[in-house]
Amino acid sequence: MSDVRFLPIDPDRLAAMRSAGGDEFGNPWTPFDAEGREPLRCCLRGSGAGERIALITYSPWTAPSPWMEAGPVFVHADACAGYATTGRYPPAFLDGRRMINPFDHHGVRAYDHITFVGPGEDHEAAVRAVLAQPSVAFAHVRSASAGCLMFEARPVGSP
Ligand SMILES: [Zn+2]
């Protein structure tokens, strides 16, 4: 059993956005056909060409924080299966350059442990090494090229 959870967008928050017809920042829900290259943050896989998706603004923070960041992410336009295997690093996102952006137990960015990984490197080991730091509470894994959030990584047992 994994001691790390790899978390997509909260499905409850996403369902609320879909039924409200817009994201949490006032952007209308605007479905369109995927080109087949979009990383989906609802189920942590790449899109298939022609799938109905939407581009929304999303912030992984759920309480006010000066460290809060929001950015554009692709999600399925309609409800999907989500990401069930949260103990496993999303296999579809093992390529590419990633920034592991860690935060401490007070929610402050843990600058000393910001880590970049590239293609061919062991992404999962890098995430685990960052989360193993006693000062690190959780991390956001981002695209190092586009800057957007891919998913959250949290130790099992953390909120
Ligand atoms: Zn999805």
mmCIF file of C-alpha atoms in Angstrom, chain A:
data_model
loop_
_atom_site.group_PDB
_atom_site.id
_atom_site.type_symbol
_atom_site.label_atom_id
_atom_site.label_comp_id
_atom_site.label_asym_id
_atom_site.label_seq_id
_atom_site.Cartn_x
_atom_site.Cartn_y
_atom_site.Cartn_z
ATOM 1 C CA MET A 1 0.000 0.000 0.000
ATOM 2 C CA SER A 2 1.219 3.420 -0.931
ATOM 3 C CA ASP A 3 1.996 6.027 1.694
ATOM 4 C CA VAL A 4 1.345 8.851 -0.758
ATOM 5 C CA ARG A 5 -1.914 9.907 -2.379
ATOM 6 C CA PHE A 6 -1.923 11.451 -5.846
ATOM 7 C CA LEU A 7 -5.057 13.553 -5.997
ATOM 8 C CA PRO A 8 -7.071 14.891 -8.920
ATOM 9 C CA ILE A 9 -9.442 17.838 -8.650
ATOM 10 C CA ASP A 10 -11.961 17.206 -5.883
ATOM 11 C CA PRO A 11 -14.849 15.474 -7.700
ATOM 12 C CA ASP A 12 -17.427 17.160 -5.464
ATOM 13 C CA ARG A 13 -16.112 20.626 -6.320
ATOM 14 C CA LEU A 14 -16.059 19.692 -9.986
ATOM 15 C CA ALA A 15 -19.638 18.380 -9.873
ATOM 16 C CA ALA A 16 -20.750 21.642 -8.267
ATOM 17 C CA MET A 17 -19.051 23.635 -11.040
ATOM 18 C CA ARG A 18 -20.679 21.514 -13.756
ATOM 19 C CA SER A 19 -24.145 21.929 -12.267
ATOM 20 C CA ALA A 20 -23.572 25.663 -11.731
ATOM 21 C CA GLY A 21 -22.532 26.044 -15.370
ATOM 22 C CA GLY A 22 -19.259 27.718 -14.504
ATOM 23 C CA ASP A 23 -16.036 27.433 -12.553
ATOM 24 C CA GLU A 24 -15.408 28.967 -9.120
ATOM 25 C CA PHE A 25 -13.998 32.121 -10.734
ATOM 26 C CA GLY A 26 -17.012 33.006 -12.869
ATOM 27 C CA ASN A 27 -15.895 31.521 -16.158
ATOM 28 C CA PRO A 28 -18.818 29.881 -17.958
ATOM 29 C CA TRP A 29 -18.661 26.136 -18.514
ATOM 30 C CA THR A 30 -17.777 25.908 -22.226
ATOM 31 C CA PRO A 31 -17.420 22.367 -23.569
ATOM 32 C CA PHE A 32 -15.399 21.750 -26.711
ATOM 33 C CA ASP A 33 -13.806 18.821 -28.528
ATOM 34 C CA ALA A 34 -10.388 17.768 -27.278
ATOM 35 C CA GLU A 35 -7.486 17.697 -29.707
ATOM 36 C CA GLY A 36 -6.153 14.649 -27.878
ATOM 37 C CA ARG A 37 -3.165 16.286 -26.222
ATOM 38 C CA GLU A 38 -4.815 17.881 -23.198
ATOM 39 C CA PRO A 39 -3.904 16.584 -19.712
ATOM 40 C CA LEU A 40 -7.132 16.140 -17.758
ATOM 41 C CA ARG A 41 -7.055 16.996 -14.039
ATOM 42 C CA CYS A 42 -10.325 15.233 -13.240
ATOM 43 C CA CYS A 43 -9.052 11.715 -14.009
ATOM 44 C CA LEU A 44 -5.298 12.312 -14.414
ATOM 45 C CA ARG A 45 -4.876 11.058 -17.947
ATOM 46 C CA GLY A 46 -4.508 12.505 -21.406
ATOM 47 C CA SER A 47 -7.582 13.317 -23.435
ATOM 48 C CA GLY A 48 -8.654 11.355 -26.478
ATOM 49 C CA ALA A 49 -9.314 13.346 -29.653
ATOM 50 C CA GLY A 50 -12.957 14.393 -29.791
ATOM 51 C CA GLU A 51 -13.702 13.927 -26.081
ATOM 52 C CA ARG A 52 -15.829 16.746 -24.695
ATOM 53 C CA ILE A 53 -13.686 18.798 -22.327
ATOM 54 C CA ALA A 54 -13.649 22.253 -20.764
ATOM 55 C CA LEU A 55 -10.914 24.695 -19.805
ATOM 56 C CA ILE A 56 -11.487 26.145 -16.348
ATOM 57 C CA THR A 57 -9.657 28.139 -13.720
ATOM 58 C CA TYR A 58 -8.927 26.047 -10.658
ATOM 59 C CA SER A 59 -7.255 26.626 -7.329
ATOM 60 C CA PRO A 60 -6.351 23.618 -5.180
ATOM 61 C CA TRP A 61 -6.628 25.771 -2.061
ATOM 62 C CA THR A 62 -9.875 25.482 -0.123
ATOM 63 C CA ALA A 63 -9.182 28.158 2.511
ATOM 64 C CA PRO A 64 -7.757 31.655 2.094
ATOM 65 C CA SER A 65 -3.981 31.765 1.878
ATOM 66 C CA PRO A 66 -1.539 34.364 0.574
ATOM 67 C CA TRP A 67 0.125 31.449 -1.217
ATOM 68 C CA MET A 68 -3.044 30.620 -3.134
ATOM 69 C CA GLU A 69 -2.613 30.201 -6.858
ATOM 70 C CA ALA A 70 -5.238 29.588 -9.496
ATOM 71 C CA GLY A 71 -4.641 28.588 -13.064
ATOM 72 C CA PRO A 72 -6.068 27.048 -16.195
ATOM 73 C CA VAL A 73 -6.715 23.308 -16.272
ATOM 74 C CA PHE A 74 -8.504 20.963 -18.663
ATOM 75 C CA VAL A 75 -11.268 18.740 -17.301
ATOM 76 C CA HIS A 76 -13.942 16.515 -18.798
ATOM 77 C CA ALA A 77 -17.020 18.568 -19.637
ATOM 78 C CA ASP A 78 -19.261 15.900 -18.136
ATOM 79 C CA ALA A 79 -18.859 13.663 -15.106
ATOM 80 C CA CYS A 80 -16.093 11.083 -15.544
ATOM 81 C CA ALA A 81 -14.756 8.134 -13.579
ATOM 82 C CA GLY A 82 -12.188 10.287 -11.785
ATOM 83 C CA TYR A 83 -8.870 8.877 -10.614
ATOM 84 C CA ALA A 84 -9.384 5.807 -8.456
ATOM 85 C CA THR A 85 -5.817 4.575 -8.034
ATOM 86 C CA THR A 86 -4.699 7.457 -5.828
ATOM 87 C CA GLY A 87 -1.864 5.380 -4.382
ATOM 88 C CA ARG A 88 -0.177 5.339 -7.775
ATOM 89 C CA TYR A 89 1.616 8.181 -9.570
ATOM 90 C CA PRO A 90 -0.558 8.958 -12.607
ATOM 91 C CA PRO A 91 1.075 6.868 -15.360
ATOM 92 C CA ALA A 92 -0.018 9.305 -18.078
ATOM 93 C CA PHE A 93 1.979 12.106 -16.452
ATOM 94 C CA LEU A 94 5.307 10.320 -16.060
ATOM 95 C CA ASP A 95 6.762 12.053 -19.087
ATOM 96 C CA GLY A 96 7.556 15.702 -19.457
ATOM 97 C CA ARG A 97 9.163 18.202 -17.137
ATOM 98 C CA ARG A 98 7.505 18.702 -13.768
ATOM 99 C CA MET A 99 7.934 21.100 -10.890
ATOM 100 C CA ILE A 100 7.290 19.629 -7.457
ATOM 101 C CA ASN A 101 6.107 22.633 -5.468
ATOM 102 C CA PRO A 102 6.026 21.783 -1.743
ATOM 103 C CA PHE A 103 4.362 23.526 1.195
ATOM 104 C CA ASP A 104 5.083 23.244 4.900
ATOM 105 C CA HIS A 105 2.732 22.475 7.788
ATOM 106 C CA HIS A 106 1.695 26.151 7.962
ATOM 107 C CA GLY A 107 0.886 26.233 4.252
ATOM 108 C CA VAL A 108 4.008 28.253 3.398
ATOM 109 C CA ARG A 109 5.957 27.319 0.279
ATOM 110 C CA ALA A 110 8.931 25.144 1.249
ATOM 111 C CA TYR A 111 11.419 26.795 -1.098
ATOM 112 C CA ASP A 112 14.317 24.588 -0.039
ATOM 113 C CA HIS A 113 12.558 21.509 -1.370
ATOM 114 C CA ILE A 114 11.261 22.760 -4.731
ATOM 115 C CA THR A 115 12.325 20.046 -7.161
ATOM 116 C CA PHE A 116 12.317 19.736 -10.933
ATOM 117 C CA VAL A 117 12.176 16.390 -12.746
ATOM 118 C CA GLY A 118 12.551 15.745 -16.445
ATOM 119 C CA PRO A 119 11.700 13.036 -18.944
ATOM 120 C CA GLY A 120 13.373 9.749 -18.102
ATOM 121 C CA GLU A 121 13.799 10.624 -14.438
ATOM 122 C CA ASP A 122 11.913 8.831 -11.663
ATOM 123 C CA HIS A 123 9.046 11.254 -11.054
ATOM 124 C CA GLU A 124 7.440 9.185 -8.315
ATOM 125 C CA ALA A 125 10.692 8.798 -6.357
ATOM 126 C CA ALA A 126 11.207 12.553 -6.609
ATOM 127 C CA VAL A 127 7.736 13.259 -5.201
ATOM 128 C CA ARG A 128 8.282 10.770 -2.383
ATOM 129 C CA ALA A 129 11.660 12.309 -1.542
ATOM 130 C CA VAL A 130 10.083 15.767 -1.268
ATOM 131 C CA LEU A 131 7.201 14.502 0.891
ATOM 132 C CA ALA A 132 9.659 12.620 3.109
ATOM 133 C CA GLN A 133 11.120 15.935 4.279
ATOM 134 C CA PRO A 134 9.831 16.542 7.839
ATOM 135 C CA SER A 135 9.024 20.177 7.040
ATOM 136 C CA VAL A 136 6.907 19.307 3.980
ATOM 137 C CA ALA A 137 3.165 18.740 4.445
ATOM 138 C CA PHE A 138 2.057 18.373 0.820
ATOM 139 C CA ALA A 139 3.095 19.249 -2.702
ATOM 140 C CA HIS A 140 1.606 20.413 -5.946
ATOM 141 C CA VAL A 141 3.026 18.825 -9.064
ATOM 142 C CA ARG A 142 3.019 21.292 -11.931
ATOM 143 C CA SER A 143 4.002 21.341 -15.553
ATOM 144 C CA ALA A 144 7.468 22.879 -15.578
ATOM 145 C CA SER A 145 6.868 24.272 -19.057
ATOM 146 C CA ALA A 146 3.314 25.631 -18.821
ATOM 147 C CA GLY A 147 3.201 26.149 -15.050
ATOM 148 C CA CYS A 148 -0.246 24.666 -14.642
ATOM 149 C CA LEU A 149 -1.237 22.301 -11.864
ATOM 150 C CA MET A 150 -1.150 18.603 -12.738
ATOM 151 C CA PHE A 151 -2.201 17.137 -9.364
ATOM 152 C CA GLU A 152 -1.623 17.253 -5.623
ATOM 153 C CA ALA A 153 0.516 14.789 -3.685
ATOM 154 C CA ARG A 154 -0.146 14.240 0.016
ATOM 155 C CA PRO A 155 1.038 11.730 2.570
ATOM 156 C CA VAL A 156 -1.658 9.274 3.606
ATOM 157 C CA GLY A 157 -3.385 10.601 6.709
ATOM 158 C CA SER A 158 -2.993 14.282 5.859
ATOM 159 C CA PRO A 159 -6.166 16.290 5.195
#
